[in-house]
Amino acid sequence: CPKYVERPSRELAEGLDEAGKDLLVHLFIADMDEIQKKLDMGGKNKILLLTEPLCGLDVRERIFRDCIAQYGKIDGEESVVLIKPHPRDILDYRNVFPEYIVLDGKFPMEVLNYIKGLRFRRVISVFTVVHAIQFAEEIVYLGEDFMDQYEPPEAHRQNELI
């Protein structure tokens, strides 16, 4: 449409002041104040797990339990684990993982960039592209080799078969 102006979201976000960023966060994350209280617990490392609608629900639950078991500790110490469900992921993470902080899945993860002072020691992703993340010290991208443990390779390596 000739009346629309298309601008990169990064350019628009850079134009926000702190009040604008705070407003944006609270528009997308209704319980942000409660989450912030949980995050401020005792200086523990924070880990963010990004979920994806990868496969069947039972296998998906096993995948993310294994992710937490394998990457949920830093230097042998327990961490505060947040789970950010993918918008199309229908697994009930609050029910399946009641011991962790589960964010609403319906907001873009990039909104987390605007939470003042939020830093994750580690972000874990299977396939989600995480180039826009500015709030992580370490990004663990698991990829196809990791998924080979849970389903036949041809189920997630379509591009290699072309």
C-alpha positions in Angstrom: 0.0 0.0 0.0 1.6 3.3 -1.0 0.3 5.0 2.2 2.2 2.7 4.5 5.7 3.5 5.6 7.8 0.4 6.5 10.5 0.9 9.1 12.8 -1.7 10.8 11.5 -2.5 14.3 15.0 -1.9 15.8 15.0 1.7 14.5 11.6 2.3 16.1 12.7 0.7 19.4 15.8 2.8 19.5 13.6 5.9 19.5 11.8 4.9 22.7 12.7 6.5 26.0 12.7 4.5 29.3 9.0 5.3 29.9 8.1 4.1 26.4 10.0 0.9 26.8 8.3 0.3 30.2 4.9 0.9 28.6 5.7 -1.5 25.8 6.7 -4.2 28.3 3.6 -3.8 30.4 1.4 -3.8 27.3 2.7 -7.2 26.3 3.4 -8.7 29.8 0.5 -8.2 32.1 2.2 -9.7 35.2 5.6 -8.1 34.8 5.7 -6.7 38.3 5.1 -10.2 39.8 7.7 -11.7 37.5 10.2 -9.0 38.4 9.8 -9.9 42.1 10.6 -13.6 41.3 13.6 -12.6 39.2 15.1 -10.6 42.0 15.5 -13.7 44.1 18.9 -13.9 45.8 21.2 -13.0 43.0 20.8 -16.4 41.3 21.7 -16.9 37.7 18.7 -16.6 35.3 18.1 -18.9 32.4 15.5 -18.4 29.7 14.2 -21.5 27.8 12.5 -20.7 24.5 10.0 -23.3 23.5 8.8 -24.3 20.1 6.0 -26.4 18.7 8.4 -29.1 17.6 6.7 -32.4 17.7 4.1 -34.3 19.8 3.3 -32.9 23.3 4.8 -35.9 25.2 8.1 -35.7 23.3 8.1 -31.9 23.5 7.8 -32.1 27.3 10.7 -34.6 27.4 12.8 -32.3 25.2 12.4 -29.3 27.5 12.8 -31.3 30.7 16.1 -32.5 29.2 17.1 -29.0 28.2 16.6 -27.8 31.8 18.4 -30.9 33.2 21.3 -30.4 30.9 21.6 -26.5 30.9 19.6 -25.4 34.0 22.6 -25.2 36.3 25.5 -22.9 36.0 28.8 -23.9 37.7 26.8 -26.6 39.5 24.3 -24.1 41.0 20.6 -24.0 40.5 19.3 -21.1 38.5 16.0 -19.2 38.2 14.5 -20.8 35.1 12.0 -18.8 32.9 10.1 -20.6 30.2 8.9 -18.5 27.2 6.5 -20.6 25.2 6.3 -20.1 21.5 3.1 -18.3 20.4 1.9 -21.5 18.6 3.0 -23.9 21.3 -0.1 -25.5 23.0 1.7 -27.4 25.7 0.5 -26.2 29.1 3.9 -25.2 30.6 2.4 -23.8 33.8 0.9 -27.2 34.6 3.8 -29.3 33.3 6.5 -27.1 34.9 5.0 -25.5 38.0 8.4 -25.1 39.6 9.5 -22.6 37.0 8.4 -19.1 35.9 6.3 -19.4 32.8 5.8 -16.3 30.7 2.9 -15.7 28.5 3.6 -17.1 25.1 1.8 -14.5 23.1 4.4 -11.7 23.0 7.5 -11.5 20.9 10.6 -12.4 22.9 12.3 -9.2 21.7 10.1 -7.3 24.2 12.4 -8.7 26.9 15.1 -6.4 25.5 13.2 -3.5 27.0 13.0 -4.7 30.6 15.5 -2.4 32.4 18.3 -4.4 34.0 17.1 -7.8 32.8 20.0 -10.1 32.0 20.0 -13.8 31.5 23.1 -15.8 32.1 21.9 -18.3 29.5 19.2 -18.5 26.8 18.4 -21.9 25.5 16.9 -22.4 22.0 16.4 -25.5 19.9 15.6 -23.8 16.5 14.4 -20.3 17.4 16.7 -17.7 15.8 17.9 -15.5 18.5 19.8 -12.7 16.7 17.6 -10.0 18.2 18.4 -10.9 21.8 20.4 -8.3 23.7 19.7 -9.6 27.2 21.8 -12.8 27.3 25.4 -13.4 28.2 25.3 -16.9 26.6 23.1 -18.4 23.9 22.8 -22.2 23.6 21.5 -23.1 20.2 20.8 -26.8 20.1 19.8 -27.4 16.5 19.3 -30.5 14.4 21.9 -32.7 16.1 20.1 -32.3 19.4 16.7 -33.1 17.8 18.1 -36.3 16.3 17.8 -37.7 19.8 14.0 -37.3 19.8 12.7 -37.9 16.3 14.0 -39.3 13.0 16.3 -36.8 11.3 14.2 -36.6 8.2 11.4 -35.0 10.3 13.5 -31.8 11.0 16.2 -31.8 8.3 13.9 -31.1 5.3 16.3 -28.5 3.9 19.2 -31.0 3.8 17.0 -33.4 1.8 16.4 -30.9 -1.0 
